[in-house]
Coordinates of C-alpha atoms in Angstrom, one line a residue:
Chain A
M1 CA -77.2 4.3 42.6
S2 CA -77.2 8.0 43.1
I3 CA -80.6 9.6 43.6
H4 CA -81.6 12.7 41.8
K5 CA -79.8 15.8 43.1
V6 CA -82.9 18.0 43.8
C7 CA -81.4 21.3 44.8
G8 CA -81.9 24.9 45.8
I9 CA -80.2 28.2 46.7
E10 CA -80.9 30.4 49.7
T11 CA -79.6 34.0 49.5
E12 CA -79.3 36.4 52.4
Y13 CA -79.0 39.9 50.9
G14 CA -77.2 42.9 52.4
I15 CA -79.6 45.8 53.0
V16 CA -79.4 49.6 53.8
V17 CA -81.8 52.4 53.9
R18 CA -80.4 55.7 52.7
G19 CA -82.0 58.9 53.9
G20 CA -84.3 57.1 56.4
D21 CA -84.3 54.8 59.5
N22 CA -81.6 52.3 58.8
N23 CA -82.8 49.5 61.0
P24 CA -82.1 46.3 59.0
V25 CA -84.9 44.2 60.6
S26 CA -87.6 46.8 59.9
A27 CA -86.1 47.6 56.5
S28 CA -86.2 43.9 55.6
S29 CA -89.7 43.5 56.8
L30 CA -90.8 46.6 54.8
L31 CA -89.1 45.3 51.7
I32 CA -90.8 41.9 51.8
N33 CA -94.2 43.2 53.0
A34 CA -94.2 45.8 50.2
Y35 CA -93.6 43.1 47.6
V36 CA -96.0 40.6 49.0
S37 CA -98.9 43.0 49.5
A38 CA -98.4 44.4 46.0
T39 CA -98.4 41.1 44.3
S40 CA -100.4 38.4 46.0
K41 CA -102.3 37.3 49.1
K42 CA -99.9 36.7 51.9
V43 CA -99.6 33.1 53.0
G44 CA -97.4 32.5 56.0
W45 CA -94.7 30.0 56.5
D46 CA -95.6 26.9 58.6
F47 CA -92.9 26.2 61.2
E48 CA -94.4 22.9 62.3
D49 CA -91.6 20.7 60.9
E50 CA -88.6 22.9 61.3
T51 CA -85.7 21.2 63.2
P52 CA -82.6 23.3 62.5
A53 CA -80.8 21.9 65.6
N54 CA -80.8 18.3 64.4
D55 CA -77.3 17.2 63.6
A56 CA -76.4 14.8 60.9
R57 CA -74.0 13.1 63.3
G58 CA -77.0 11.8 65.2
F59 CA -77.9 14.3 68.0
N60 CA -80.0 17.3 68.7
L61 CA -78.8 20.6 70.0
D62 CA -82.1 22.3 70.6
A63 CA -81.2 22.9 74.2
V64 CA -77.9 24.5 73.2
F65 CA -78.8 26.8 70.4
A66 CA -81.2 29.7 70.3
P67 CA -83.8 29.2 67.5
E68 CA -82.2 29.9 64.1
I69 CA -85.3 31.7 62.9
E70 CA -87.2 34.3 64.6
T71 CA -90.8 33.1 63.9
T72 CA -92.4 36.4 64.6
L73 CA -90.7 38.1 61.6
V74 CA -92.1 38.3 58.1
N75 CA -92.3 35.0 56.4
A76 CA -94.1 34.4 53.1
V77 CA -94.5 31.7 50.5
L78 CA -94.5 33.0 47.0
P79 CA -96.5 31.7 44.1
N80 CA -93.3 30.6 42.4
G81 CA -92.8 28.2 45.2
A82 CA -90.1 30.2 46.9
R83 CA -89.9 31.3 50.6
Y84 CA -89.3 35.1 51.1
Y85 CA -88.5 36.1 54.7
V86 CA -86.5 38.0 57.2
D87 CA -83.6 35.9 58.6
H88 CA -81.6 37.6 61.4
A89 CA -81.4 41.1 60.0
H90 CA -81.4 40.3 56.3
P91 CA -84.0 39.7 53.6
E92 CA -83.6 36.1 52.3
I93 CA -85.1 34.2 49.4
S94 CA -85.0 30.4 49.2
I95 CA -85.7 29.5 45.7
P96 CA -88.1 26.6 45.1
E97 CA -86.7 23.1 44.7
V98 CA -85.3 22.5 41.3
T99 CA -83.8 19.5 39.5
N100 CA -80.7 20.9 37.8
A101 CA -78.2 23.8 37.6
L102 CA -79.9 25.6 34.8
E103 CA -83.2 25.7 36.7
A104 CA -81.2 26.9 39.8
V105 CA -79.8 29.8 37.8
T106 CA -83.2 30.7 36.4
W107 CA -84.9 30.9 39.8
D108 CA -81.9 32.5 41.4
R109 CA -82.0 35.3 38.8
A110 CA -85.8 35.5 39.4
A111 CA -85.1 36.0 43.1
D112 CA -82.8 39.0 42.3
E113 CA -85.7 40.4 40.2
I114 CA -88.1 39.9 43.1
I115 CA -85.7 41.9 45.2
R116 CA -85.5 44.6 42.6
R117 CA -89.3 44.8 42.4
S118 CA -89.5 44.8 46.2
M119 CA -87.1 47.8 46.3
R120 CA -89.4 49.7 44.0
H121 CA -92.5 48.9 46.0
A122 CA -90.7 49.8 49.2
D123 CA -89.6 53.1 47.9
N124 CA -93.2 54.0 47.2
I125 CA -93.9 53.5 50.9
L126 CA -90.8 55.3 52.3
D127 CA -90.6 59.0 52.9
D128 CA -89.5 61.1 50.0
G129 CA -85.8 60.9 49.4
A130 CA -85.4 57.6 51.4
E131 CA -84.4 54.5 49.5
V132 CA -83.8 50.8 50.3
I133 CA -80.8 49.4 48.6
V134 CA -80.1 45.7 48.5
Y135 CA -76.8 44.0 47.8
K136 CA -76.2 40.4 46.7
N137 CA -72.9 40.0 48.5
N138 CA -71.7 38.2 51.6
S139 CA -69.8 40.6 53.8
D140 CA -69.8 44.2 54.9
G141 CA -66.0 44.4 54.8
K142 CA -65.9 44.9 58.6
G143 CA -66.1 41.3 59.8
N144 CA -69.8 40.6 59.4
S145 CA -70.9 37.9 57.0
Y146 CA -74.2 36.5 55.7
G147 CA -74.7 33.5 53.6
C148 CA -75.6 32.2 50.2
H149 CA -76.5 28.5 51.0
E150 CA -77.1 25.6 48.6
N151 CA -79.0 22.4 49.3
Y152 CA -78.7 19.0 47.7
L153 CA -80.9 15.9 48.2
M154 CA -78.8 12.9 49.2
A155 CA -79.7 9.3 50.0
R156 CA -79.9 8.8 53.8
E157 CA -77.9 5.5 53.5
V158 CA -74.7 7.3 52.4
P159 CA -72.5 7.7 55.5
F160 CA -72.2 11.4 56.4
G161 CA -68.5 11.0 57.2
R162 CA -67.8 10.0 53.7
I163 CA -69.8 13.0 52.3
A164 CA -68.0 15.4 54.5
T165 CA -64.5 14.1 53.8
Q166 CA -64.9 13.8 50.0
I167 CA -66.8 17.0 49.3
T168 CA -64.4 19.2 51.2
P169 CA -61.7 19.3 48.5
H170 CA -64.4 20.7 46.1
F171 CA -65.6 23.3 48.6
V172 CA -62.1 24.5 49.2
T173 CA -61.1 24.7 45.5
R174 CA -64.2 25.6 43.6
Q175 CA -63.6 29.2 44.6
V176 CA -61.4 29.5 41.6
F177 CA -64.5 29.9 39.4
C178 CA -67.3 30.7 41.8
G179 CA -65.6 33.2 44.2
A180 CA -67.3 36.6 44.0
G181 CA -64.1 38.5 44.8
K182 CA -63.2 40.8 47.7
V183 CA -61.1 43.8 48.3
G184 CA -59.1 43.3 51.5
C185 CA -59.3 40.8 54.3
E186 CA -61.6 40.1 57.3
Q187 CA -59.8 37.2 58.8
P188 CA -59.7 37.7 62.6
G189 CA -56.2 38.7 63.6
R190 CA -55.2 40.1 60.2
E191 CA -55.3 43.7 59.0
P192 CA -57.6 44.4 56.0
G193 CA -54.6 45.5 54.0
D194 CA -52.7 42.2 54.5
V195 CA -54.5 40.9 51.5
A196 CA -55.1 43.4 48.7
Y197 CA -57.6 41.2 46.8
Q198 CA -59.0 37.7 47.2
L199 CA -61.2 35.2 45.4
S200 CA -64.0 34.8 47.8
Q201 CA -66.3 37.0 49.9
R202 CA -66.8 34.2 52.4
A203 CA -63.4 32.4 52.9
D204 CA -62.3 34.6 55.8
F205 CA -65.1 33.3 57.9
F206 CA -64.6 29.5 58.0
E207 CA -63.1 28.2 61.3
E208 CA -64.1 24.5 61.4
E209 CA -64.0 21.5 59.1
I210 CA -67.4 20.1 60.2
G211 CA -70.1 21.5 62.4
L212 CA -73.7 22.6 62.9
E213 CA -73.1 26.3 63.3
T214 CA -74.0 28.7 60.6
T215 CA -73.4 32.1 62.3
L216 CA -70.3 31.5 64.5
K217 CA -67.4 29.2 64.0
R218 CA -68.6 28.5 60.5
P219 CA -67.7 25.0 59.3
I220 CA -66.8 24.0 55.7
V221 CA -69.2 21.2 55.9
N222 CA -72.4 21.9 57.8
T223 CA -74.2 19.1 59.6
R224 CA -77.7 20.6 59.8
D225 CA -80.0 17.5 59.5
E226 CA -83.3 18.8 58.4
P227 CA -84.3 17.1 55.2
H228 CA -87.7 18.7 54.6
C229 CA -88.8 15.3 53.2
D230 CA -88.8 11.7 54.3
P231 CA -86.0 11.5 56.8
Q232 CA -85.8 7.7 56.5
Q233 CA -84.9 7.9 52.8
Y234 CA -83.2 11.3 52.4
R235 CA -80.9 13.8 53.9
R236 CA -80.4 17.4 52.6
L237 CA -76.8 18.5 52.4
H238 CA -76.9 22.1 53.5
V239 CA -73.9 24.0 52.1
I240 CA -72.8 27.2 53.7
A241 CA -69.3 27.5 52.1
G242 CA -70.1 29.5 49.0
D243 CA -70.5 33.1 47.7
A244 CA -73.6 34.6 46.2
N245 CA -72.8 35.1 42.5
M246 CA -73.7 37.9 40.2
S247 CA -72.4 35.8 37.2
E248 CA -74.9 33.3 35.9
V249 CA -72.1 31.1 34.7
A250 CA -70.6 31.0 38.2
T251 CA -73.9 30.0 39.8
Y252 CA -74.4 27.4 37.1
L253 CA -71.0 25.8 37.6
K254 CA -71.2 26.1 41.3
V255 CA -74.4 24.1 41.5
G256 CA -73.7 21.9 38.5
T257 CA -70.2 20.7 39.6
T258 CA -71.2 20.2 43.2
A259 CA -74.2 18.1 42.2
I260 CA -72.0 15.9 40.1
V261 CA -69.3 15.5 42.8
L262 CA -72.1 14.6 45.3
A263 CA -73.5 12.0 42.9
M264 CA -70.0 10.5 42.6
I265 CA -69.7 10.4 46.4
E266 CA -73.1 8.8 46.6
D267 CA -72.1 6.1 44.1
D268 CA -68.8 5.7 46.1
V269 CA -66.5 6.3 43.1
M270 CA -64.6 9.3 44.5
G271 CA -61.9 7.6 46.6
D272 CA -59.9 9.5 49.2
D273 CA -56.8 10.5 47.2
L274 CA -57.9 14.1 46.9
V275 CA -58.7 14.5 50.6
L276 CA -57.0 17.6 52.0
G277 CA -54.5 17.6 54.9
N278 CA -55.6 20.8 56.5
P279 CA -58.8 22.2 54.9
V280 CA -59.5 25.2 57.2
P281 CA -56.3 27.2 56.4
A282 CA -56.5 25.9 52.9
V283 CA -59.8 27.7 52.3
R284 CA -58.2 31.0 53.0
Q285 CA -54.9 30.2 51.3
V286 CA -56.7 29.5 48.0
S287 CA -58.9 32.6 48.4
H288 CA -55.9 34.8 49.2
D289 CA -54.0 33.7 46.1
P290 CA -55.3 35.2 42.8
T291 CA -52.3 33.9 41.0
L292 CA -53.8 30.4 41.5
R293 CA -50.2 29.1 41.8
Q294 CA -49.9 28.2 45.5
T295 CA -50.2 24.6 46.5
I296 CA -52.1 23.1 49.4
M297 CA -51.4 19.9 51.2
L298 CA -53.3 16.7 50.6
R299 CA -53.7 14.2 53.4
D300 CA -51.2 11.8 51.8
G301 CA -48.5 14.5 51.9
R302 CA -48.6 15.5 48.2
R303 CA -49.1 19.2 47.4
A304 CA -51.4 20.5 44.6
T305 CA -52.8 23.8 43.4
A306 CA -56.5 24.4 43.6
L307 CA -56.7 24.1 39.9
E308 CA -54.9 20.8 39.9
I309 CA -57.4 19.5 42.4
Q310 CA -60.2 20.8 40.3
F311 CA -58.7 19.1 37.2
G312 CA -58.6 15.9 39.3
L313 CA -62.3 16.2 40.2
L314 CA -63.2 17.0 36.6
E315 CA -61.3 14.0 35.2
R316 CA -63.1 11.8 37.7
A317 CA -66.4 13.3 36.7
Q318 CA -65.7 12.7 33.0
K319 CA -65.1 9.0 33.7
Y320 CA -68.2 8.8 36.0
A321 CA -70.3 10.3 33.2
Q322 CA -69.1 7.5 30.9
T323 CA -69.6 4.6 33.4
H324 CA -72.7 5.8 35.3
G325 CA -74.3 8.5 33.1
L326 CA -75.5 11.9 34.5
E327 CA -79.2 11.3 35.0
P328 CA -79.1 12.2 38.7
V329 CA -78.1 15.8 37.8
G330 CA -80.2 16.1 34.6
A331 CA -78.3 14.4 31.7
D332 CA -78.3 17.3 29.2
V333 CA -77.4 19.9 31.8
G334 CA -74.9 17.6 33.4
H335 CA -73.0 17.1 30.1
D336 CA -73.0 20.8 29.5
V337 CA -71.7 21.4 33.0
L338 CA -68.8 19.0 32.3
A339 CA -67.9 20.7 29.1
R340 CA -68.0 24.2 30.6
W341 CA -66.1 23.0 33.6
E342 CA -63.2 21.8 31.5
T343 CA -63.2 25.0 29.3
M344 CA -63.3 27.1 32.5
L345 CA -60.4 25.3 34.2
T346 CA -58.3 25.3 31.1
A347 CA -58.9 29.1 30.6
L348 CA -58.1 29.8 34.3
E349 CA -54.9 27.8 34.0
A350 CA -53.8 29.7 30.8
D351 CA -54.9 33.2 31.9
P352 CA -57.6 34.1 34.5
E353 CA -58.2 37.4 32.6
S354 CA -59.7 35.4 29.8
V355 CA -62.8 34.6 31.9
A356 CA -63.6 38.1 33.0
D357 CA -66.9 37.7 31.3
Q358 CA -67.8 34.6 33.5
V359 CA -66.1 34.7 36.8
D360 CA -67.1 37.3 39.4
W361 CA -63.7 37.7 41.1
V362 CA -61.9 38.2 37.8
A363 CA -64.5 40.7 36.5
K364 CA -64.4 42.7 39.7
R365 CA -60.6 42.7 40.0
R366 CA -60.4 44.1 36.5
L367 CA -62.5 47.1 37.6
V368 CA -60.7 47.5 40.9
D369 CA -57.2 47.4 39.3
G370 CA -58.2 49.5 36.3
F371 CA -59.8 52.2 38.6
R372 CA -56.8 52.2 40.9
S373 CA -54.3 52.7 38.1
R374 CA -56.4 55.3 36.3
H375 CA -56.7 57.5 39.4
D376 CA -53.3 56.4 40.9
L377 CA -55.0 55.4 44.2
P378 CA -53.4 53.6 47.1
A379 CA -54.4 50.0 47.7
D380 CA -56.5 50.9 50.8
S381 CA -58.5 53.6 49.1
P382 CA -62.2 53.5 50.2
K383 CA -63.1 54.0 46.5
L384 CA -61.8 50.5 45.7
K385 CA -64.0 49.1 48.5
A386 CA -66.9 51.1 47.1
I387 CA -66.4 49.4 43.8
D388 CA -66.4 46.0 45.5
L389 CA -69.7 46.8 47.2
Q390 CA -71.3 48.4 44.2
Y391 CA -70.5 45.4 42.0
H392 CA -73.2 43.7 44.0
D393 CA -75.8 46.5 44.0
L394 CA -79.0 45.1 42.7
R395 CA -80.2 48.4 41.2
T396 CA -79.5 48.0 37.5
D397 CA -78.6 51.6 37.0
R398 CA -75.9 51.4 39.8
G399 CA -74.8 47.8 40.0
L400 CA -71.4 47.4 38.4
A401 CA -71.9 43.7 37.7
Y402 CA -74.5 44.7 35.1
R403 CA -71.9 46.7 33.2
V404 CA -69.0 44.3 32.9
G405 CA -70.4 42.2 30.1
L406 CA -71.1 39.0 32.1
R407 CA -72.3 36.2 29.8
T408 CA -75.7 34.8 30.5
I409 CA -77.0 31.3 30.5
A410 CA -80.7 31.3 31.5
D411 CA -83.4 32.4 29.0
P412 CA -84.5 36.0 29.9
D413 CA -88.1 35.2 29.3
E414 CA -87.9 32.1 31.5
I415 CA -86.4 34.3 34.3
I416 CA -89.4 36.7 34.0
D417 CA -91.8 33.7 34.1
A418 CA -89.9 32.3 37.2
I419 CA -90.7 35.4 39.2
T420 CA -94.3 34.2 39.4
E421 CA -94.3 30.5 38.2
P422 CA -92.9 27.5 40.0
P423 CA -90.7 24.9 38.4
T424 CA -92.7 22.1 36.8
T425 CA -90.2 19.4 37.8
T426 CA -90.6 19.2 41.6
R427 CA -93.2 19.4 44.4
A428 CA -92.7 23.2 44.2
Y429 CA -95.2 23.0 41.3
F430 CA -98.0 21.8 43.6
R431 CA -97.1 24.5 46.2
G432 CA -96.9 27.3 43.7
R433 CA -100.0 26.4 41.6
C434 CA -102.2 25.9 44.7
L435 CA -101.0 29.3 46.0
Q436 CA -101.9 30.9 42.6
K437 CA -105.3 29.2 42.3
F438 CA -106.6 28.8 45.9
P439 CA -104.8 31.5 48.0
D440 CA -107.8 32.1 50.2
D441 CA -108.0 28.4 51.2
I442 CA -104.4 28.0 52.2
V443 CA -103.5 28.8 55.9
A444 CA -99.8 28.0 55.7
A445 CA -97.3 26.2 53.6
N446 CA -93.7 25.0 53.9
W447 CA -91.3 22.7 52.0
D448 CA -93.0 19.4 52.8
S449 CA -96.6 20.3 53.5
M450 CA -99.5 22.7 52.9
V451 CA -102.3 23.4 55.3
F452 CA -105.8 24.1 53.7
D453 CA -108.8 25.5 55.3
V454 CA -111.8 24.8 53.1
G455 CA -114.4 25.5 55.7
R456 CA -114.7 22.0 57.0
D457 CA -113.1 21.1 60.3
P458 CA -110.4 20.3 61.0
L459 CA -107.7 22.0 58.9
R460 CA -106.3 19.7 56.3
R461 CA -102.6 19.2 56.0
V462 CA -101.4 17.8 52.7
P463 CA -98.0 16.2 53.2
M464 CA -95.4 16.5 50.4
M465 CA -92.6 14.3 51.7
E466 CA -91.4 13.3 48.2
P467 CA -89.6 16.2 46.4
L468 CA -90.1 14.6 43.0
R469 CA -93.9 14.2 43.4
G470 CA -96.4 17.0 42.9
T471 CA -94.8 17.9 39.6
A472 CA -96.7 19.3 36.6
H473 CA -96.6 15.8 35.2
H474 CA -98.3 14.4 38.3
V475 CA -100.8 17.1 39.3
A476 CA -101.2 19.8 36.5
T477 CA -104.4 18.2 35.2
L478 CA -105.8 17.6 38.6
I479 CA -105.3 21.3 39.6
D480 CA -106.5 22.6 36.3
E481 CA -109.7 20.5 36.6
S482 CA -110.5 21.3 40.2
T483 CA -112.6 24.5 40.6
T484 CA -112.3 24.6 44.3
A485 CA -109.6 23.6 46.9
A486 CA -112.2 21.3 48.5
E487 CA -112.6 19.5 45.2
L488 CA -108.8 19.3 44.7
L489 CA -108.4 17.8 48.2
D490 CA -111.2 15.3 47.5
R491 CA -109.6 14.2 44.3
L492 CA -106.2 13.9 46.0
G493 CA -107.8 11.7 48.6
A494 CA -106.4 14.0 51.2
Chain B
M1 CA -54.8 10.8 40.3
A2 CA -51.1 11.6 41.0
E3 CA -50.7 11.2 37.3
R4 CA -53.2 13.9 36.4
I5 CA -51.8 16.3 39.0
N6 CA -48.4 15.9 37.4
K7 CA -49.8 16.2 33.9
Q8 CA -51.3 19.6 34.9
K9 CA -48.0 20.8 36.2
T10 CA -46.5 20.0 32.8
T11 CA -49.2 21.9 31.0
S12 CA -48.5 25.0 33.1
D13 CA -44.8 24.7 32.4
R14 CA -45.5 24.4 28.7
T15 CA -47.8 27.5 28.8
D16 CA -45.0 29.5 30.3
E17 CA -42.6 28.4 27.6
T18 CA -44.9 29.4 24.7
V19 CA -45.9 32.8 26.0
E20 CA -43.5 34.5 23.7
E21 CA -44.8 32.9 20.5
A22 CA -48.4 33.7 21.3
E23 CA -47.7 37.3 22.0
P24 CA -49.0 39.0 18.8
A25 CA -52.5 37.6 19.2
V26 CA -52.5 38.3 22.9
S27 CA -51.5 41.9 22.4
E28 CA -54.2 42.5 19.8
S29 CA -57.0 41.1 22.0
G30 CA -55.2 42.9 24.9
E31 CA -55.7 46.3 23.1
K32 CA -59.4 45.5 22.6
L33 CA -59.7 44.5 26.3
K34 CA -58.0 47.7 27.4
A35 CA -60.4 49.8 25.2
D36 CA -63.4 48.0 26.8
L37 CA -62.0 48.6 30.2
D38 CA -61.5 52.3 29.5
D39 CA -65.2 52.6 28.5
L40 CA -66.2 50.7 31.7
L41 CA -64.1 53.0 33.9
D42 CA -65.6 56.0 32.3
E43 CA -69.0 54.6 33.3
I44 CA -67.8 53.9 36.8
D45 CA -66.6 57.4 37.2
E46 CA -70.2 58.4 36.5
V47 CA -72.1 55.9 38.7
L48 CA -69.8 55.4 41.6
E49 CA -71.3 56.5 44.9
T50 CA -70.2 60.1 45.6
N51 CA -68.2 60.3 48.8
A52 CA -67.0 56.8 48.7
E53 CA -65.5 56.9 52.1
D54 CA -68.8 57.7 53.9
F55 CA -70.6 55.2 51.7
V56 CA -68.2 52.4 52.6
K57 CA -68.1 53.4 56.3
S58 CA -71.9 53.4 56.5
Y59 CA -72.3 50.0 55.0
V60 CA -72.5 47.9 58.2
Q61 CA -74.5 44.7 58.3
K62 CA -75.6 42.5 61.2
G63 CA -74.0 39.1 60.8
G64 CA -76.2 36.4 59.3
Q65 CA -75.9 32.7 58.6

């Protein structure tokens, strides 16, 4: 029986300072500090339980890898339960844990709004004329990539090998609706002009089928084994093979369909007949083919287009919904995802242009092609690359994605609330509410614990090893009725 | 599964065959789409970063995850 697919999205944003010192690390720190100091008391991230070098295949590579995260850089926990930090040389927001694709879209959009507010606060600090600009994309067009990762809770007992083999066809082919689009190509050994336009920002950067790396030799299936919850019961599937989306529909379908496919794998109803013959080249082949007509090889020798594989997954998901229900992904949202998935694939099959209001790569291509023919530009004109980049500009007066008429899904009022409020459905509620109510008594927080200092020795760590506990249903009354953190801890029996 | 893959192929073929019949409706919505696109392109002309070449050249990021 599949467990609930608690999930999240982590976005690393591109960043530049115009008219000032363009050091990405200091710019990212400035951006985050400006926001945090303007909006709440800063509570730092607690690194106690981080183990990014643990591998799902059963070993630990601590000795081999440098630490993934530079612990001296800015790192804050926000009252909405998110983590806002500098990762490598990028500002990154990990949204709080949520229980379905609609919540994921809501907090992902709230994260964009947090960045936007951060830009405004940072500009007040910078010299006159200097400006921080943040982009929600995944490459600089010169061979440097940064990620938009997803996370899904899985039952530990499910063999990792089965997860990796059976999820790969989805990761390779879901680009047809969740690719963010890219002018040119950054695949090593190829000229940028070899590919005029492709579906995905990220496809050029995948070099392995399975592996632990996230910055070099990127794998389609990542093996980082860091569940941030009870490791005996759970694993967290860390997904690095995806683009950051400007389109809410794309984010919704990306998370929603992936959660359903993972639930099917967990219930062992997927089978191996969609397993791919050669997934690494297939990622790029699918991305480099906006006609959606090329076929890729399955392990059993048949060939199929990405859309045919998607229709195969959809059909299986429809059957699964009938036999097993969709409770693990949120029943209402799950059924809505299934319906939109079918409409989307059917529309893509008939005419990709018809989803220009939902799919980023289609919306962006329309701009690029239209601009090129209007001004009679060559395919390698920097203006077309500028359009690509500016599609992802988070300044609403500049960002082209805000002008192309993308359909929305999340309630705008709920997005505004989500900037400061945690989801009610996971332990993020406990984290966020405690940060709102007792900021002076919290020393540090992370995904699976909070450390309180209520003036009595020693510091008190409250473990939160179960992602579906600490919800509003469990603790809202308790938090509401506690006037001090000490009282809350006493009542929790912590 | 093979069945579904074949079925989809058939659907694509059928779509190709019926393109001609569907043309009037397509061209009407096509006109609308083109007008929308023209408006959008007018806007892009206004907001696109000046000196696109420098703008694109100066956008260099450190690799991330």
